[in-house]
XYZ file of C-alpha atoms in Angstrom:
763
model
C 216.350 113.466 82.971
C 218.510 110.906 82.486
C 217.622 107.824 79.856
C 218.154 105.558 82.907
C 216.139 107.929 84.851
C 212.775 107.956 82.387
C 213.110 104.058 81.572
C 212.707 103.172 85.121
C 209.503 105.975 85.233
C 208.743 104.312 82.487
C 208.708 101.069 84.227
C 206.534 102.298 87.604
C 203.927 103.486 85.126
C 203.727 100.052 83.113
C 203.599 98.224 86.516
C 200.287 100.111 87.472
C 198.625 99.244 84.102
C 196.147 96.795 84.496
C 194.036 94.540 82.059
C 190.516 96.316 82.174
C 189.084 92.920 82.360
C 191.179 92.356 85.545
C 190.084 95.921 86.844
C 186.170 94.872 86.180
C 186.853 91.135 87.918
C 188.552 92.932 91.144
C 185.902 96.059 91.087
C 182.809 94.536 89.179
C 180.722 94.342 92.226
C 181.035 98.107 93.167
C 181.096 99.054 89.548
C 177.530 96.754 89.623
C 176.041 98.288 92.226
C 177.247 101.787 91.378
C 175.359 101.437 87.558
C 172.127 99.153 88.837
C 171.088 102.372 91.146
C 171.823 104.452 88.437
C 170.164 102.812 85.909
C 167.756 99.716 87.138
C 168.067 96.932 85.116
C 164.660 96.027 82.942
C 165.199 92.265 84.077
C 166.654 91.338 86.945
C 167.099 87.717 87.332
C 163.283 87.395 88.720
C 161.283 85.358 85.708
C 157.656 85.715 85.462
C 156.281 82.638 86.637
C 153.380 82.964 83.660
C 155.579 83.000 81.455
C 157.701 80.569 83.071
C 154.695 78.577 83.234
C 153.776 78.238 79.130
C 157.568 77.495 78.358
C 156.883 74.164 80.955
C 154.328 73.524 78.133
C 156.731 73.022 75.458
C 157.786 69.616 74.097
C 160.992 70.732 74.315
C 162.158 72.581 76.999
C 164.824 75.537 76.769
C 167.793 75.414 79.155
C 167.664 77.879 82.267
C 170.015 80.367 80.689
C 167.842 80.492 77.344
C 164.828 80.476 79.975
C 166.624 84.143 81.388
C 167.025 85.442 77.862
C 163.138 85.624 77.053
C 162.268 86.511 80.180
C 164.458 89.503 80.029
C 163.774 90.074 75.832
C 159.791 89.726 77.130
C 160.180 91.692 79.926
C 161.454 94.217 77.394
C 158.420 94.197 74.845
C 155.890 93.838 76.924
C 156.603 95.364 80.114
C 158.410 98.053 78.610
C 156.354 98.673 75.946
C 159.568 98.777 73.439
C 158.776 98.109 69.278
C 162.590 96.195 69.262
C 165.034 93.638 70.751
C 167.797 91.462 69.714
C 169.473 88.265 71.447
C 173.296 88.903 70.925
C 174.167 85.335 71.584
C 177.072 83.141 70.377
C 176.521 80.142 67.750
C 175.581 77.359 68.948
C 173.782 78.966 72.035
C 170.375 77.793 70.355
C 169.139 81.133 69.331
C 165.739 79.384 67.584
C 164.958 78.028 70.582
C 164.430 80.790 72.350
C 162.903 82.757 69.632
C 160.238 80.031 69.331
C 159.666 79.829 73.180
C 159.546 83.651 73.286
C 157.133 83.438 70.753
C 154.566 81.062 72.552
C 155.270 83.451 75.637
C 153.631 86.403 72.940
C 151.072 84.369 71.633
C 149.620 83.070 75.640
C 149.764 87.162 75.826
C 147.519 87.984 72.552
C 149.811 88.226 70.078
C 148.491 85.359 67.095
C 150.908 85.716 64.456
C 154.506 85.149 64.188
C 156.648 86.118 60.649
C 159.936 84.894 60.285
C 162.627 86.215 58.517
C 165.040 83.020 57.582
C 168.072 82.439 55.166
C 166.500 80.544 52.465
C 168.348 77.170 53.631
C 167.240 77.410 57.005
C 163.907 77.862 55.880
C 162.735 74.416 56.783
C 164.417 74.075 59.948
C 163.229 77.086 61.012
C 159.290 75.002 60.184
C 161.148 71.470 61.894
C 162.208 72.728 64.822
C 158.565 74.608 65.287
C 156.856 71.392 65.228
C 158.679 69.952 67.336
C 158.368 72.703 70.100
C 155.100 73.988 70.324
C 151.884 72.344 70.578
C 149.401 72.759 68.153
C 151.462 75.027 66.027
C 150.206 75.466 62.810
C 153.488 76.433 60.152
C 152.926 78.142 56.621
C 155.449 78.667 53.872
C 156.144 81.571 52.086
C 158.856 80.338 50.285
C 157.890 78.107 47.367
C 155.533 77.915 43.891
C 152.505 78.123 46.496
C 153.165 81.463 47.863
C 150.871 83.464 46.060
C 147.799 81.529 46.697
C 148.851 81.238 50.422
C 148.560 84.879 50.743
C 145.782 85.484 49.103
C 143.971 82.286 51.539
C 145.159 85.040 54.406
C 143.735 88.203 53.048
C 140.188 85.913 52.284
C 140.321 85.263 55.713
C 141.002 88.725 56.966
C 137.796 89.600 54.988
C 136.277 87.130 57.050
C 137.168 88.473 60.456
C 138.411 84.715 61.271
C 140.972 84.284 63.846
C 143.701 81.711 64.646
C 143.012 78.754 66.495
C 146.817 78.468 67.739
C 149.940 79.465 66.958
C 150.478 80.371 63.379
C 154.169 80.855 62.542
C 155.112 82.091 58.683
C 158.416 81.053 57.484
C 159.776 83.714 54.624
C 163.294 82.753 53.373
C 165.304 85.674 52.695
C 165.575 85.879 49.307
C 162.010 85.707 48.724
C 161.240 88.872 51.259
C 162.999 91.721 48.834
C 160.589 93.811 47.350
C 158.779 93.767 43.759
C 157.544 91.925 41.574
C 156.746 90.559 37.946
C 153.525 92.655 36.778
C 151.447 93.516 33.230
C 148.624 95.973 32.589
C 144.995 94.343 32.842
C 142.320 95.822 30.692
C 139.566 94.983 28.911
C 138.893 96.287 25.250
C 135.852 98.357 24.691
C 134.602 99.194 21.063
C 132.872 102.776 20.346
C 130.586 103.324 17.291
C 131.313 107.147 16.453
C 129.353 108.665 13.216
C 131.683 110.950 10.946
C 131.852 112.916 7.931
C 133.583 112.365 4.821
C 134.977 116.257 4.699
C 135.998 117.102 7.982
C 133.206 121.027 8.688
C 131.515 119.570 6.117
C 127.765 118.965 8.069
C 126.615 118.292 4.298
C 128.974 115.509 3.219
C 128.816 112.315 3.068
C 129.001 110.314 6.637
C 130.107 106.536 7.792
C 130.953 104.868 11.120
C 133.918 104.897 12.798
C 134.688 102.206 15.563
C 137.234 103.327 18.046
C 138.528 101.143 20.934
C 139.382 102.073 23.856
C 140.839 100.862 27.719
C 137.730 100.453 30.069
C 138.008 98.321 33.524
C 137.608 95.011 33.380
C 135.136 95.210 36.658
C 133.283 98.161 36.169
C 133.542 98.780 32.296
C 134.397 102.968 32.859
C 136.640 103.690 30.212
C 140.134 104.697 31.232
C 140.957 108.563 29.740
C 144.564 110.103 30.002
C 144.812 113.839 31.834
C 142.610 115.489 28.842
C 139.838 113.572 29.196
C 139.837 111.692 26.468
C 139.519 107.436 26.343
C 142.763 106.089 26.057
C 143.086 103.365 23.558
C 144.945 99.803 24.096
C 148.221 100.918 22.674
C 147.985 104.099 24.514
C 147.835 102.697 27.678
C 150.840 103.568 30.191
C 153.056 100.888 31.064
C 155.495 102.648 33.328
C 152.985 102.661 36.752
C 150.399 100.578 37.896
C 146.833 102.334 37.518
C 143.471 101.571 39.629
C 139.975 102.699 38.138
C 139.448 105.553 39.092
C 135.343 104.167 39.623
C 135.536 101.273 41.678
C 139.337 101.060 42.569
C 139.839 97.968 41.034
C 143.709 97.253 40.437
C 144.200 97.642 36.248
C 147.401 95.681 36.270
C 147.606 92.152 37.385
C 151.098 89.726 38.664
C 152.755 87.567 35.865
C 155.202 84.686 36.393
C 158.503 86.014 34.631
C 159.602 83.969 31.375
C 159.060 80.818 32.075
C 157.273 78.238 30.157
C 154.488 76.250 32.404
C 155.136 72.673 33.388
C 152.910 69.402 33.388
C 151.982 67.767 36.438
C 154.065 64.946 35.528
C 156.898 67.028 34.862
C 156.226 68.444 38.723
C 155.863 65.432 40.007
C 159.472 63.710 38.943
C 161.214 67.206 39.335
C 159.614 66.952 43.622
C 160.722 62.897 43.389
C 164.028 63.512 42.321
C 164.826 65.827 45.409
C 164.176 63.317 47.535
C 167.735 61.190 48.429
C 167.726 57.553 46.705
C 165.518 58.815 43.923
C 167.186 59.630 40.457
C 165.140 60.393 36.953
C 165.057 56.513 36.406
C 162.909 55.945 39.306
C 160.636 58.446 39.300
C 160.075 57.525 35.734
C 159.373 53.931 37.525
C 156.845 55.246 40.091
C 155.188 57.779 37.625
C 153.829 54.830 35.445
C 153.207 52.408 38.398
C 151.089 54.769 40.490
C 150.352 57.744 38.199
C 151.118 61.845 38.366
C 147.832 62.235 40.477
C 148.300 59.961 43.606
C 151.935 60.513 43.884
C 151.475 63.784 44.027
C 148.866 64.624 46.589
C 150.874 62.196 48.778
C 154.064 64.077 48.325
C 151.716 67.707 48.681
C 148.918 65.979 51.942
C 150.714 62.924 53.236
C 154.433 62.608 53.251
C 154.660 59.390 55.382
C 152.067 57.197 53.072
C 154.286 58.208 50.581
C 157.546 56.512 52.193
C 155.350 53.816 53.268
C 154.474 52.660 49.510
C 153.501 49.100 47.916
C 153.302 47.742 45.119
C 150.796 45.636 44.078
C 152.153 42.896 45.784
C 151.959 44.493 48.849
C 155.817 44.895 48.870
C 156.962 48.416 50.426
C 158.362 50.324 47.681
C 161.336 51.378 49.836
C 163.824 49.898 51.634
C 164.325 50.855 55.809
C 167.312 52.951 55.203
C 166.123 54.482 51.931
C 162.606 55.363 54.642
C 164.578 56.496 57.150
C 166.982 59.142 54.583
C 163.591 60.189 52.571
C 161.547 60.539 56.334
C 164.846 62.824 57.692
C 165.197 65.280 53.896
C 161.184 65.327 53.864
C 161.486 67.526 57.374
C 163.369 70.058 55.738
C 161.321 70.062 52.243
C 158.258 71.176 51.659
C 155.855 69.816 48.095
C 153.882 71.745 46.141
C 153.048 71.753 42.853
C 151.758 75.648 42.140
C 153.647 77.878 39.781
C 153.758 81.391 41.400
C 156.901 83.170 41.595
C 156.406 86.479 43.463
C 157.439 88.162 45.968
C 155.313 88.374 49.409
C 157.009 91.556 50.903
C 155.116 93.713 48.804
C 151.910 92.044 49.068
C 152.155 92.419 52.516
C 152.924 95.988 52.567
C 149.762 96.668 50.204
C 147.189 94.138 51.400
C 147.902 92.641 54.706
C 146.866 95.580 57.388
C 149.333 96.825 59.966
C 150.369 94.449 62.863
C 148.329 91.262 61.144
C 151.349 89.612 61.829
C 152.281 90.690 65.669
C 155.870 89.621 65.836
C 158.982 89.616 63.473
C 161.719 87.935 63.652
C 164.496 88.864 62.015
C 167.033 85.764 61.879
C 170.957 86.275 61.193
C 170.230 89.821 61.247
C 173.301 91.146 61.152
C 172.741 90.156 57.221
C 170.456 93.114 56.507
C 173.317 95.934 57.734
C 174.082 97.417 54.258
C 172.823 100.489 53.122
C 171.083 99.560 49.171
C 170.557 96.323 50.223
C 167.114 95.496 48.916
C 166.660 92.486 51.404
C 167.434 95.024 54.290
C 164.768 97.403 53.025
C 162.138 95.044 52.653
C 163.190 94.045 56.194
C 163.134 97.605 57.266
C 159.062 97.410 55.775
C 157.795 94.469 57.344
C 159.656 95.849 61.051
C 157.340 98.423 60.666
C 153.848 96.286 59.628
C 154.542 94.214 63.031
C 153.920 94.487 66.510
C 157.069 93.717 67.919
C 160.301 92.500 66.718
C 163.275 90.022 67.508
C 166.387 90.399 66.101
C 168.571 87.546 66.510
C 172.243 87.121 65.507
C 175.653 85.518 66.764
C 177.643 88.583 65.605
C 175.977 92.237 65.877
C 178.459 94.016 64.527
C 181.603 93.581 62.487
C 184.068 96.506 64.007
C 182.892 99.367 62.445
C 179.818 101.742 63.598
C 177.888 102.003 60.687
C 177.198 98.044 60.869
C 174.790 99.171 63.144
C 172.733 102.275 61.957
C 171.108 101.331 59.082
C 170.101 97.701 61.250
C 168.908 100.348 63.874
C 167.138 102.747 61.918
C 164.982 99.209 60.660
C 164.046 98.045 63.652
C 163.761 100.971 65.713
C 163.630 104.532 63.374
C 161.458 106.670 66.186
C 164.278 106.441 68.617
C 166.855 107.075 65.717
C 164.569 110.243 64.702
C 164.774 110.994 68.122
C 168.111 111.330 68.654
C 168.715 113.498 65.089
C 169.086 110.562 62.195
C 166.409 111.586 59.802
C 166.883 112.144 56.000
C 168.230 115.101 54.458
C 166.771 117.518 51.428
C 167.630 114.238 48.858
C 165.839 111.774 50.989
C 168.783 110.243 51.625
C 170.402 108.507 54.741
C 173.701 109.406 53.818
C 174.516 112.338 56.002
C 172.711 111.172 58.983
C 174.867 108.069 58.579
C 177.911 110.055 58.734
C 177.116 112.146 61.604
C 176.543 109.165 63.609
C 179.534 107.622 62.623
C 180.937 111.091 63.840
C 178.740 110.208 67.316
C 179.417 106.716 68.169
C 182.253 105.028 65.953
C 185.654 106.380 64.814
C 185.970 108.790 61.585
C 189.880 109.753 60.358
C 190.756 112.810 58.478
C 193.530 111.820 56.481
C 195.625 115.465 55.086
C 197.989 115.151 52.454
C 200.083 118.375 51.286
C 201.432 118.234 48.035
C 203.178 120.853 46.223
C 200.588 123.622 43.938
C 201.187 125.607 41.765
C 204.329 128.547 41.218
C 203.730 132.199 42.480
C 206.202 135.040 41.307
C 207.762 134.905 44.272
C 207.066 131.091 46.136
C 206.004 127.872 45.495
C 202.079 127.371 46.724
C 201.021 124.381 48.668
C 197.934 122.502 48.291
C 195.653 120.465 50.970
C 193.779 117.555 50.671
C 191.693 116.102 53.241
C 189.653 112.791 53.035
C 187.150 111.570 55.540
C 188.056 107.588 56.427
C 186.305 105.318 58.505
C 188.051 103.029 61.226
C 186.820 100.168 63.101
C 185.908 100.844 66.530
C 182.274 102.138 68.553
C 182.185 104.403 71.392
C 181.059 103.083 74.594
C 178.625 105.940 75.171
C 176.922 104.418 71.835
C 177.333 100.823 72.972
C 174.788 102.122 76.377
C 171.967 104.124 74.153
C 172.027 101.731 71.336
C 172.925 98.861 72.586
C 172.580 97.423 76.001
C 169.176 99.135 76.341
C 168.127 96.709 73.250
C 170.004 93.131 73.618
C 170.057 90.160 75.924
C 173.327 88.656 75.399
C 174.486 85.055 75.723
C 177.730 83.243 75.483
C 177.841 79.358 75.373
C 179.421 78.636 78.334
C 176.919 79.989 80.152
C 174.951 77.605 79.408
C 176.286 75.050 81.764
C 179.659 73.242 81.992
C 176.984 69.945 81.037
C 176.306 70.458 78.218
C 178.365 71.592 75.535
C 182.180 70.286 75.545
C 185.988 71.960 75.748
C 186.457 74.454 72.456
C 189.769 74.218 71.859
C 191.719 76.684 69.148
C 194.836 76.195 67.878
C 197.422 78.563 65.598
C 200.273 76.722 63.794
C 202.917 78.698 61.932
C 203.852 76.609 59.121
C 207.080 77.093 57.384
C 207.285 77.459 53.635
C 210.296 75.193 51.809
C 213.071 77.226 50.277
C 211.840 77.079 47.153
C 208.392 78.615 48.323
C 209.673 81.361 50.088
C 212.943 82.481 47.690
C 209.917 82.898 45.277
C 207.787 84.522 47.160
C 210.551 87.034 48.502
C 210.349 88.035 45.043
C 207.166 87.834 43.899
C 206.273 90.360 46.955
C 208.863 92.668 45.989
C 208.008 92.708 42.513
C 204.564 93.751 43.504
C 205.514 95.569 46.104
C 207.858 97.914 43.747
C 205.049 97.763 41.584
C 202.095 98.627 43.947
C 204.616 101.506 45.022
C 204.767 103.841 41.530
C 201.709 103.205 41.394
C 199.985 104.557 43.961
C 202.749 107.860 43.725
C 200.900 108.034 40.479
C 197.069 108.078 42.366
C 196.651 104.821 41.209
C 194.696 102.503 43.419
C 193.957 99.620 40.971
C 196.570 97.664 41.936
C 195.953 97.426 45.735
C 193.441 94.402 45.671
C 195.655 92.260 42.847
C 198.641 92.511 44.818
C 197.581 91.570 48.073
C 194.998 88.814 46.734
C 198.510 87.305 45.254
C 200.580 87.599 47.893
C 197.729 85.820 50.368
C 197.153 83.168 47.625
C 200.304 82.711 46.015
C 201.088 80.112 49.345
C 198.257 77.884 48.775
C 198.348 77.904 45.058
C 201.499 77.459 43.869
C 200.777 74.009 41.841
C 200.132 76.319 39.362
C 201.419 79.286 37.666
C 200.838 82.455 38.835
C 199.813 85.647 35.821
C 200.047 88.629 37.552
C 198.805 91.796 35.157
C 197.569 95.406 35.534
C 193.224 95.570 35.871
C 193.480 98.535 33.422
C 196.494 98.288 31.115
C 196.733 94.802 31.298
C 200.937 94.821 31.473
C 202.044 92.181 32.925
C 203.378 92.887 36.260
C 204.923 89.477 37.121
C 204.388 85.498 36.492
C 205.692 82.791 38.674
C 205.536 79.436 36.908
C 203.624 75.921 38.885
C 206.742 74.987 41.538
C 204.713 72.292 43.127
C 203.768 68.714 41.224
C 200.866 66.065 43.429
C 203.265 66.358 46.297
C 201.673 68.340 49.202
C 202.964 71.756 50.326
C 203.910 72.694 54.314
C 200.568 73.708 54.880
C 198.754 70.664 53.022
C 201.227 67.956 54.757
C 199.899 69.897 57.610
C 196.335 69.543 57.298
C 196.379 65.587 56.216
C 198.322 65.646 59.348
C 195.913 66.519 61.093
C 193.206 64.504 59.019
C 195.135 61.113 59.558
C 195.156 61.459 63.644
C 191.799 62.853 63.995
C 190.812 60.222 61.886
C 192.861 57.470 64.233
C 190.244 59.103 66.623
C 187.616 58.236 65.149
C 186.568 62.236 64.561
C 185.668 63.522 60.783
C 187.176 67.069 60.444
C 186.138 70.135 58.171
C 188.583 71.949 55.653
C 187.471 75.701 55.387
C 189.133 77.231 51.405
C 188.484 80.634 50.577
C 189.854 79.349 47.118
C 186.976 77.763 45.102
C 186.807 79.576 41.967
C 189.616 80.687 39.711
C 192.547 79.702 42.240
C 190.345 76.751 42.969
C 192.353 74.450 45.626
C 189.259 72.283 46.563
C 189.941 69.650 44.051
C 193.164 69.403 44.671
C 192.800 69.251 48.684
C 189.999 66.025 47.823
C 192.796 64.327 45.344
C 195.370 64.711 48.486
C 193.801 63.016 50.996
C 191.929 60.394 48.739
C 195.822 59.630 47.717
C 196.547 59.716 51.893
C 193.935 57.150 52.556
C 191.251 59.253 53.514
C 187.939 59.618 52.489
C 186.520 63.266 51.253
C 183.578 65.244 50.035
C 183.638 68.464 48.354
C 180.723 70.827 49.314
C 180.033 73.354 46.578
C 178.261 76.083 45.755
C 176.068 74.951 43.302
C 174.138 72.339 45.845
C 170.939 74.333 46.332
C 171.237 75.933 49.928
C 168.071 74.680 50.915
C 169.508 70.627 50.505
C 173.529 71.600 51.983
C 172.393 70.232 55.443
C 170.628 66.770 54.446
C 173.459 66.625 51.585
C 176.034 66.870 54.009
C 174.660 64.044 56.203
C 174.566 61.755 53.195
C 178.308 61.987 53.114
C 178.625 61.457 56.331
C 176.176 57.977 55.957
C 178.640 56.975 53.585
C 181.659 57.399 56.025
C 183.593 60.072 54.645
C 186.239 61.348 56.676
C 187.068 64.659 55.778
C 184.695 67.568 54.012
C 186.170 70.382 52.377
C 184.207 73.507 51.940
C 184.137 77.286 51.451
C 182.829 79.027 55.280
C 181.017 81.630 53.263
C 178.773 78.274 52.022
C 178.459 77.137 55.813
C 178.664 80.333 57.673
C 175.134 80.046 59.247
C 172.217 77.996 61.011
C 173.497 74.749 59.888
C 174.746 72.199 62.338
C 178.064 70.271 61.819
C 177.611 68.086 64.924
C 179.692 65.537 62.782
C 182.636 67.281 61.782
C 184.271 67.974 65.683
C 187.577 69.090 64.294
C 187.713 72.320 61.994
C 190.859 73.635 59.658
C 191.064 77.108 58.536
C 193.559 76.667 55.176
C 193.134 80.430 55.490
C 191.049 83.276 57.485
C 189.379 85.670 54.844
C 188.402 88.957 55.034
C 185.149 88.772 56.775
C 185.064 88.616 60.771
C 180.958 87.188 60.457
C 181.439 84.616 58.250
C 185.109 83.791 60.269
C 183.403 83.576 63.934
C 180.349 82.037 62.359
C 182.447 79.279 60.613
C 184.259 78.838 63.856
C 181.285 77.140 65.224
C 179.600 75.108 62.993
C 180.199 72.349 65.212
C 180.502 73.305 69.092
C 176.567 73.248 69.567
C 174.004 72.477 72.176
C 174.392 68.637 71.538
C 178.122 68.092 70.560
C 179.659 65.244 72.979
C 182.458 65.076 71.756
C 185.865 68.709 72.744
C 185.988 70.935 69.771
C 189.456 71.763 68.131
C 189.770 74.578 65.637
C 193.070 74.870 63.632
C 194.204 78.237 62.099
C 196.768 77.440 59.301
C 199.519 80.509 58.047
C 202.774 80.474 56.538
C 205.078 82.324 58.658
C 206.742 85.429 57.214
C 204.118 85.855 54.498
C 200.629 88.430 54.311
C 199.123 85.232 55.933
C 200.185 85.841 59.055
C 199.195 89.654 58.610
C 196.112 89.025 58.071
C 195.488 86.615 60.610
C 196.349 88.820 62.853
C 194.210 91.892 61.761
C 191.675 89.315 61.851
C 192.182 89.031 65.748
C 192.350 93.106 66.287
C 189.130 93.319 64.389
C 186.836 90.638 65.879
C 188.238 92.137 69.628
C 186.452 95.396 68.284
C 183.015 93.507 67.375
C 183.332 91.256 70.856
C 183.186 94.919 72.963
C 179.590 94.807 71.054
C 179.168 90.830 71.964
C 178.828 91.669 75.450
C 183.258 90.617 75.880
C 185.576 92.695 77.265
C 188.302 93.498 75.268
C 191.495 93.684 77.545
C 192.350 96.749 77.275
C 189.613 100.593 77.070
C 191.497 100.841 73.819
C 190.856 97.867 71.960
C 186.711 99.530 71.658
C 188.574 101.980 69.989
C 191.254 100.447 68.197
C 192.344 103.337 66.262
C 194.761 101.915 64.902
C 191.999 99.758 62.368
C 191.256 100.383 59.237
C 189.790 97.820 57.061
C 191.985 94.541 56.899
C 193.027 95.068 52.693
C 194.375 98.884 53.786
C 196.016 97.460 56.614
C 197.637 95.085 55.068
C 198.824 97.256 52.823
C 200.573 99.704 55.300
C 202.599 96.298 56.197
C 203.166 95.613 53.159
C 204.808 99.062 52.265
C 206.445 99.944 55.692
């Protein structure tokens, strides 16, 4: 066949190929009918009137699309008796609202207590939204210094068989939920007296009385004995494990506060007041001198509104209206307590509260618990097995790899995983089960490498090595087995046109200056050659160094770049600083966008991933101020629980641009005041990129949202953006989105971003 004929055949064949999304759109009705016949849905769109009636009693009513999700998930958990469910809803759809509504519906059917695992900076946001939504709700915060006291209260109420009158919610910060706590042995010291002879074995020798000390149970006085039955002296008491009395089972250990000096009440009150906006150390000291720490601590702990309306001896309000408004807003996100505990509540719940004490576990930002060895993930798994039902909330269920789901599924539905043959091996590890899950439902690539072996008499030997690596992708069998039966999906566009404004993404390729381009090409050539030589010698340590430098240098060429080998410290490349105080092309583009948005009365959120060694945030702030923009930088040093209030404080001060690392705001924060977002870099993390891009496109936003991605042409930045787009396509296949082709789901060419970038670089 001629080349022309082959070309025509190929064109004819290509013309018969249509995108999978169009195929589903054209033939979806027939497909849906067939699927419904073979696999009847748990929820067919017919709501339960009783559950709808419960949602009508809420102070804030969920939107119709949110109600549908609540109805579907409730039917799965209650009517189908499943243990766990997932709400995979796009950022800004109101996952918190849906979870609270569902907890209210479950309360009407006998589920009294809800335990919420929350990111630490969202603990008080959860409390605020619960109190604003559920009539008669009581909220316990298990995140502060008095956590142990509250848990002991719960155990005492359990002993008295008292039941809550209304719905109870317990909010547990993710950092607080790690397993374990600090402890020390706790025992009484008893003395006993023994008459002994001065000469051993001679009963006729003179005697004396020897006093011995031994450890005993502080409750019943029974001596602690060793394996030989002999009393244990205090200095020999075992400290490597926690013991209980063999007679009365009293614990022979106690919790301790590790390595901190106890603070006075005055110090605690001063610290508490300094957390409030407009109150600094001097004002706090003045308030304590005037009103006393006892009065102020009582107000802060029990009646914050009395504190806000504090009056002096002349009957004048201490705080102005503006101060009072800001403090009232801040106090919605704070809870003051003056205890000094520091214990991990998960261990207490595991040991001292019965299974089913908490009826529902809500896991916010559930994808954060996917890692194999994560202490937080393991603790979440313990809590999931202590409750009756589990609801996992996420905006990005999967980051591209099948094992992203494996450990998450194991923790919330272990019975199903065991039924499917995924079990601990003889060494107590899930590693082999995770690999089997990857082989069954993900993408594993076996890479064969042939090298010259040792020489034989008649021929040179060949040596074949094989290594297995994972690639992004999750097969349809896995989706139908583990995702669809347990997951309700919700997209922002499904909530309704009247609820959300338009959302637009803009990709803008920026051209390097001539000097930048020449130096970048020299740097790339030098480092690529070094990387090839290192890889040829089996040294992978340069891979991360080279990629990070090539991605970062165009944005950080205002500082000199010194590249050294991470092991030998040999100098590989040096590039002097080439930018002074003038903006680079990308910075100029960002400044143009910010100026235009300011003219339109819109604030801008600028993301930069370089906030550490190659800090760009301070430079960006200087450039913005030099161009007439009022800017602020949100740094990691600002406590997570105070970030929302800190941002609102900057808005009150008239900020035009907020600069931050996307990692700091990727979860939970509603940045409605910043309808324009500019990514100076994308980073490698799909979760972070998707979450950060939607920070201001949320329910309550009234302005159109514009998101800009900036990248330098002819650099590694463009390749990184392209690869991130591919990885996002895979993650969307488990989020209810249909990629353009079926192969996008498998994405067989998809390595990790770093490896894929290296391949492009070395090609």
